[in-house]
mmCIF file of C-alpha atoms in Angstrom:
data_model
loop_
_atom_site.group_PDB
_atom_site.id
_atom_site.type_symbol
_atom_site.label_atom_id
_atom_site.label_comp_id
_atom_site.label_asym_id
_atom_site.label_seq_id
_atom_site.Cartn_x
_atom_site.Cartn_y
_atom_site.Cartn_z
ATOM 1 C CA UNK A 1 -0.101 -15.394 16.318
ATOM 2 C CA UNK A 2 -2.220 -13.598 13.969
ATOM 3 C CA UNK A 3 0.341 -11.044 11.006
ATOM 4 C CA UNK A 4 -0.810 -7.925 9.911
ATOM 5 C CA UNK A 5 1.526 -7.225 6.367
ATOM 6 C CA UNK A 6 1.305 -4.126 4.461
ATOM 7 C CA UNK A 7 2.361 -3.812 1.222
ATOM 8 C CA UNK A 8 2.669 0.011 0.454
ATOM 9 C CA UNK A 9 4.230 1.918 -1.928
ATOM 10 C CA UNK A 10 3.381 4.922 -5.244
ATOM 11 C CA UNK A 11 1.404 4.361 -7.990
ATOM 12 C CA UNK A 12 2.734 1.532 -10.390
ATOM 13 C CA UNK A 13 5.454 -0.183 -7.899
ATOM 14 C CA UNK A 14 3.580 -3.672 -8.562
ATOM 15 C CA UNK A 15 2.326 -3.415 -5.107
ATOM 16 C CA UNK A 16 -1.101 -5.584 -5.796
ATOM 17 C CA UNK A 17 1.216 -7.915 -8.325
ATOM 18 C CA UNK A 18 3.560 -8.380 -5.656
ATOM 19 C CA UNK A 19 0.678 -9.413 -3.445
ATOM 20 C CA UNK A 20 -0.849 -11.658 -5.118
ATOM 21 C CA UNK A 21 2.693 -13.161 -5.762
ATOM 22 C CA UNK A 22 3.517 -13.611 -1.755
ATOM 23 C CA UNK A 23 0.319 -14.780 -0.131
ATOM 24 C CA UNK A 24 -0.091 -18.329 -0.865
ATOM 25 C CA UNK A 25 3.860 -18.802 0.435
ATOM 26 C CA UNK A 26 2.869 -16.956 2.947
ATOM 27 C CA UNK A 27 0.489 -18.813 4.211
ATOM 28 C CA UNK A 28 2.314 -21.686 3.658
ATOM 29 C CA UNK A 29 5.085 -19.993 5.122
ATOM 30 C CA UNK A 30 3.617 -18.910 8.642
ATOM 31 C CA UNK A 31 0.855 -21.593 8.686
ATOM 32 C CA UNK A 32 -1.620 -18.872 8.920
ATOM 33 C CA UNK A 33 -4.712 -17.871 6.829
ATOM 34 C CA UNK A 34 -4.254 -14.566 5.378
ATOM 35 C CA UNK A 35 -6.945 -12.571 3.499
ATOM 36 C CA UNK A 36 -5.956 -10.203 0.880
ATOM 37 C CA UNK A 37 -7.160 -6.236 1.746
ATOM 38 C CA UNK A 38 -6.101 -4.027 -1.421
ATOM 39 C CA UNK A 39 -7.591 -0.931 -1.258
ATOM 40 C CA UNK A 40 -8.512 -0.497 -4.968
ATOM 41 C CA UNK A 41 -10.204 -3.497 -4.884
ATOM 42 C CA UNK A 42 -12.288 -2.322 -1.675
ATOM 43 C CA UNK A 43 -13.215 1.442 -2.298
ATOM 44 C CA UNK A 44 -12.366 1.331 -6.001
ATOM 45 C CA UNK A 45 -16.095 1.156 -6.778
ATOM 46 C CA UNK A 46 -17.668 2.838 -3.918
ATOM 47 C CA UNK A 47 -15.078 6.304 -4.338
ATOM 48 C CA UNK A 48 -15.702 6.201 -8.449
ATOM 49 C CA UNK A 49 -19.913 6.632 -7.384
ATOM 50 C CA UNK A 50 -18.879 9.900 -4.525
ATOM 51 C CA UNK A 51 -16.487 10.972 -7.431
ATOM 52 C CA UNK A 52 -18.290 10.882 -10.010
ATOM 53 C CA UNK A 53 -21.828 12.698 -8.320
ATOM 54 C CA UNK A 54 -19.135 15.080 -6.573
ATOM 55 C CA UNK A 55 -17.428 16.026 -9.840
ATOM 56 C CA UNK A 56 -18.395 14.297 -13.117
ATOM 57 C CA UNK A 57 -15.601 12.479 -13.376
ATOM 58 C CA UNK A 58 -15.497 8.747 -10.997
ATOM 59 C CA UNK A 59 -12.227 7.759 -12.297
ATOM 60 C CA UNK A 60 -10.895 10.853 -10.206
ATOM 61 C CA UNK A 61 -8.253 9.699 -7.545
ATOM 62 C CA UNK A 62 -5.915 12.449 -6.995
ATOM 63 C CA UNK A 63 -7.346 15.761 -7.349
ATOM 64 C CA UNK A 64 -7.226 17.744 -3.913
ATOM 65 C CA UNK A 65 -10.960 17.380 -3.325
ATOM 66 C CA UNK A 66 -10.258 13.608 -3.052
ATOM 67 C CA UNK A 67 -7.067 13.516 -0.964
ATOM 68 C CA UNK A 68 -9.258 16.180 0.962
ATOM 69 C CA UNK A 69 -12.179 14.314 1.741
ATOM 70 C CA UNK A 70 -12.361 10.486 0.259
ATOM 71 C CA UNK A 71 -8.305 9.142 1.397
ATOM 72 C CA UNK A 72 -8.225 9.246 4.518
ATOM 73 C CA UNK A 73 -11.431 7.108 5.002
ATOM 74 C CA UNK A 74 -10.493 5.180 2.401
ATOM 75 C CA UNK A 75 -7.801 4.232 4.685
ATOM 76 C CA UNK A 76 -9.611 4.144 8.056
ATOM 77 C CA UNK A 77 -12.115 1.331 6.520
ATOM 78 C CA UNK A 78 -9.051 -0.597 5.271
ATOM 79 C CA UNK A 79 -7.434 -1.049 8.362
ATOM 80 C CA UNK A 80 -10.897 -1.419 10.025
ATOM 81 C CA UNK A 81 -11.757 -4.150 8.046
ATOM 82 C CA UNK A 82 -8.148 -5.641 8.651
ATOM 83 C CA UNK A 83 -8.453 -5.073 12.649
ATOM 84 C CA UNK A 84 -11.818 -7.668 12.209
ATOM 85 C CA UNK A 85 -9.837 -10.090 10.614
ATOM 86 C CA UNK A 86 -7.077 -10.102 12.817
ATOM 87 C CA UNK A 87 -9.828 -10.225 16.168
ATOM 88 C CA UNK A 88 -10.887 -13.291 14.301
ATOM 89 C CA UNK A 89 -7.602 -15.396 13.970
ATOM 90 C CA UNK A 90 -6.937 -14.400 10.568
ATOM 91 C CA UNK A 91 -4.085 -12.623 9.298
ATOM 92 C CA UNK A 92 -4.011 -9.652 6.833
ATOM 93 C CA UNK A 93 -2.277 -8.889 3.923
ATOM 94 C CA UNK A 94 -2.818 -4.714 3.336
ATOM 95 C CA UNK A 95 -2.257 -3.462 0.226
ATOM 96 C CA UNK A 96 -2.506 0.100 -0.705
ATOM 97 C CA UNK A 97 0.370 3.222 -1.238
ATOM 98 C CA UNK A 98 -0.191 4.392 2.187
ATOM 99 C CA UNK A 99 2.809 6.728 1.983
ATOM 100 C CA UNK A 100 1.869 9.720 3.955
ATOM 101 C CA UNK A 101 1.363 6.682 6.688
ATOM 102 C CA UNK A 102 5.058 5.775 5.688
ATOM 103 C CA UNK A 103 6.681 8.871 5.999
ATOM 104 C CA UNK A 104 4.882 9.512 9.557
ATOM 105 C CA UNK A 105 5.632 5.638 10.974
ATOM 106 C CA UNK A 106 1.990 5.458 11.602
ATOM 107 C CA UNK A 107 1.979 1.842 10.496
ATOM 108 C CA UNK A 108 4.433 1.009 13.228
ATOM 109 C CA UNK A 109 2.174 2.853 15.882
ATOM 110 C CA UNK A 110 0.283 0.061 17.404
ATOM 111 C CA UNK A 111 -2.050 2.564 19.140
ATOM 112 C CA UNK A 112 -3.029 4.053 15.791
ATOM 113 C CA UNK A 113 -3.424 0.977 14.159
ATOM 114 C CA UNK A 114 -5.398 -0.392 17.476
ATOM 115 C CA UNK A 115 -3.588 -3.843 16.997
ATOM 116 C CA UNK A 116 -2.428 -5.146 20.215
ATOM 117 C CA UNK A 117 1.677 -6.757 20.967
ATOM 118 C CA UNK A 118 -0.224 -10.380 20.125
ATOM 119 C CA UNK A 119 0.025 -9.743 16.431
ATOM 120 C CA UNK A 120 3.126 -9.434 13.982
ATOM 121 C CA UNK A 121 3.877 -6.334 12.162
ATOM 122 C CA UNK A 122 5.658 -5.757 8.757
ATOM 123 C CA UNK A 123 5.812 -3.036 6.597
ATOM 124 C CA UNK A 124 7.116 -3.592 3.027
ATOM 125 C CA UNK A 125 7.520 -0.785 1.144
ATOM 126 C CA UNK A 126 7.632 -1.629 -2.947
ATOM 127 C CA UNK A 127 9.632 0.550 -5.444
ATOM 128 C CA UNK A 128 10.677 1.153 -8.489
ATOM 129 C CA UNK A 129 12.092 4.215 -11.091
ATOM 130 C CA UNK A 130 9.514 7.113 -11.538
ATOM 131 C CA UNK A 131 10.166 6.242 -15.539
ATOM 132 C CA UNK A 132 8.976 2.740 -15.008
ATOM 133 C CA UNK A 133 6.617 3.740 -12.804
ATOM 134 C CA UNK A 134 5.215 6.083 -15.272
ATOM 135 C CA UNK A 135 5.347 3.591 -18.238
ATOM 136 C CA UNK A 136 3.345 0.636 -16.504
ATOM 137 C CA UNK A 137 0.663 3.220 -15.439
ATOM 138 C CA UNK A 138 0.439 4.092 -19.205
ATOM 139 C CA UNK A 139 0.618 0.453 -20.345
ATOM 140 C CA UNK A 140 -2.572 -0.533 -17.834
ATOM 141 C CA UNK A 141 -4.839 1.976 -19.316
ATOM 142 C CA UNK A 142 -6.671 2.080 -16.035
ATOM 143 C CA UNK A 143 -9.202 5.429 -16.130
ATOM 144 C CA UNK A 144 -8.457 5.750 -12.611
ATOM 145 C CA UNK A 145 -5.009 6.866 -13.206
ATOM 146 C CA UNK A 146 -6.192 9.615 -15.797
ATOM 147 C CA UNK A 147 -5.804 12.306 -12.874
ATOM 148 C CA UNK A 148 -2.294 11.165 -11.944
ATOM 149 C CA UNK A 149 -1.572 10.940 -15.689
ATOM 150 C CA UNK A 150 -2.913 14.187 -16.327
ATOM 151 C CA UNK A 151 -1.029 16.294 -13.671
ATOM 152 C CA UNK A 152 2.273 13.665 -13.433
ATOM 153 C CA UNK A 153 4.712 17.262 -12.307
ATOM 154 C CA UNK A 154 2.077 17.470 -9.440
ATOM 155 C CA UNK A 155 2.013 14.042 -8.731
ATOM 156 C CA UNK A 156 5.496 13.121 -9.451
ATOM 157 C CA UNK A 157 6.312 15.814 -6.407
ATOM 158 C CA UNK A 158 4.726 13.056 -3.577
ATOM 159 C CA UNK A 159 6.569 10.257 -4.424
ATOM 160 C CA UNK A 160 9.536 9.632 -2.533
ATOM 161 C CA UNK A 161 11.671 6.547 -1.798
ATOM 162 C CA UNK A 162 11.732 6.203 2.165
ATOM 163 C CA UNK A 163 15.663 6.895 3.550
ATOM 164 C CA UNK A 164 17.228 7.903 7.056
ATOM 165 C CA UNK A 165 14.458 6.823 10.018
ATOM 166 C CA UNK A 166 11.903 6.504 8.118
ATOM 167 C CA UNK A 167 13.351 3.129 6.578
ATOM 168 C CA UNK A 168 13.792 1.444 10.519
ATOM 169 C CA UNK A 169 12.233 -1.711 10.574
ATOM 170 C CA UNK A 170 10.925 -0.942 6.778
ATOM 171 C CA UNK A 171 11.492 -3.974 4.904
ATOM 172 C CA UNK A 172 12.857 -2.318 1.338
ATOM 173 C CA UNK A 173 11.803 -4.375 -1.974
ATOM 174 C CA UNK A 174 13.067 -3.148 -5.446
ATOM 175 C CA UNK A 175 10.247 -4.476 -7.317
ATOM 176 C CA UNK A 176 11.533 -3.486 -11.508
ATOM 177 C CA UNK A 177 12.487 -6.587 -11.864
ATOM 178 C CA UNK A 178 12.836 -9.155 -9.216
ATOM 179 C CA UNK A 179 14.084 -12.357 -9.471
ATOM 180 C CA UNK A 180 12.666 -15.825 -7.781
ATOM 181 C CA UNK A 181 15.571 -15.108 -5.002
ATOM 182 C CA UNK A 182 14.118 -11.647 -4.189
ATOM 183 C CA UNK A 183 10.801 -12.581 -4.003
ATOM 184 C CA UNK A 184 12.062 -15.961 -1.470
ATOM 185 C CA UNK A 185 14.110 -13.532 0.608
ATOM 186 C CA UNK A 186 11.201 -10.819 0.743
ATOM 187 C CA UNK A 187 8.989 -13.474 2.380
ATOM 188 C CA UNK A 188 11.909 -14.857 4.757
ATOM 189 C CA UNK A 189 12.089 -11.547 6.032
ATOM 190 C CA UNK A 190 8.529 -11.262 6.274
ATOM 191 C CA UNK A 191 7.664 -14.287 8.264
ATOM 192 C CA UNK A 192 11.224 -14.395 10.205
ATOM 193 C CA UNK A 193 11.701 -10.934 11.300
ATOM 194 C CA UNK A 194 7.851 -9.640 12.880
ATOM 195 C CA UNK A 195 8.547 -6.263 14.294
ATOM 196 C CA UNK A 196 7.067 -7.285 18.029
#
């Protein structure tokens, strides 16, 4: 049985840290190779070039004409490129914030997705404070956050912290700071609780 994890959450949750931090026990875990899919890492390079011929600026990442026209195919290609991995035997570790897909329970709809009742589903969604957030977005200097940085009242107003339905079969992980326990019942749940 191939897995298909994603690891979602806003902007400085630790969701790529986290990650990185799970995947070897996970493959340990579920005897299954895994490859890692983070989104930054994928279209990071690729959205700065449209960005930056589109606007000037290629560290831009939030502005309207980007959630307009580059995220959602951002997001297509990642799970694309997942789906190919999971038709050959491998399992998938997806890492991006994903939360519009969140709120909606898109990444529970197996027909959106296009993954079949053969492979395991989780959804993890990582959080943490909007001030700590905020502070280890400053502390990474990344220029792709400059946007977010630069209009945080605009951007502050998406995040959310999933509650009522939306949280069913969400697997919840409080990511400020996690101990060694967290982290070894985070991947428990993971590998012994697939959403089928």
């Amino acid at each position: 049985m191939t897995r298909l994890v994603f690891i979602c959450g806003h902007a400085g949750t630790g969701k790529t840290t986290l990650a990185k931090k799970l995947i070897g026990p996970l493959m340990d875990a579920s005897a299954s190779p895994f490859c890692l899919l983070d989104k930054d890492t994928l279209y990071g390079s690729y959205s700065a070039a449209v960005m930056g011929v589109l606007t000037g600026n290629p560290n831009d990442r939030d502005s309207p004409l980007f959630l307009q026209h580059l995220r959602d195919a951002e997001y297509r290609g990642l799970l694309d490129t997942a789906r190919d991995n999971l038709e050959l035997g491998v399992s998938a570790l997806v890492v991006g914030p994903l939360s519009r897909e969140v709120r909606e329970r898109r990444l529970f709809d197996r027909a959106w997705l296009g993954v079949g009742a053969n492979v395991a589903l989780q959804v993890v969604w990582v959080y943490t404070s909007e001030e700590v957030a905020h502070r280890r977005i400053v502390d990474r200097g990344n220029p792709n956050d400059a946007y977010k940085l630069a209009h945080w009242d605009e951007y502050r107003q998406r995040r959310f912290v999933p509650s009522g339905e939306i949280c069913e079969d969400l697997l919840m992980f409080d990511n400020t700071a996690p101990t060694h326990a967290d982290y070894e019942a985070l991947l428990a749940r993971i590998v012994g609780e697939p959403e089928l």
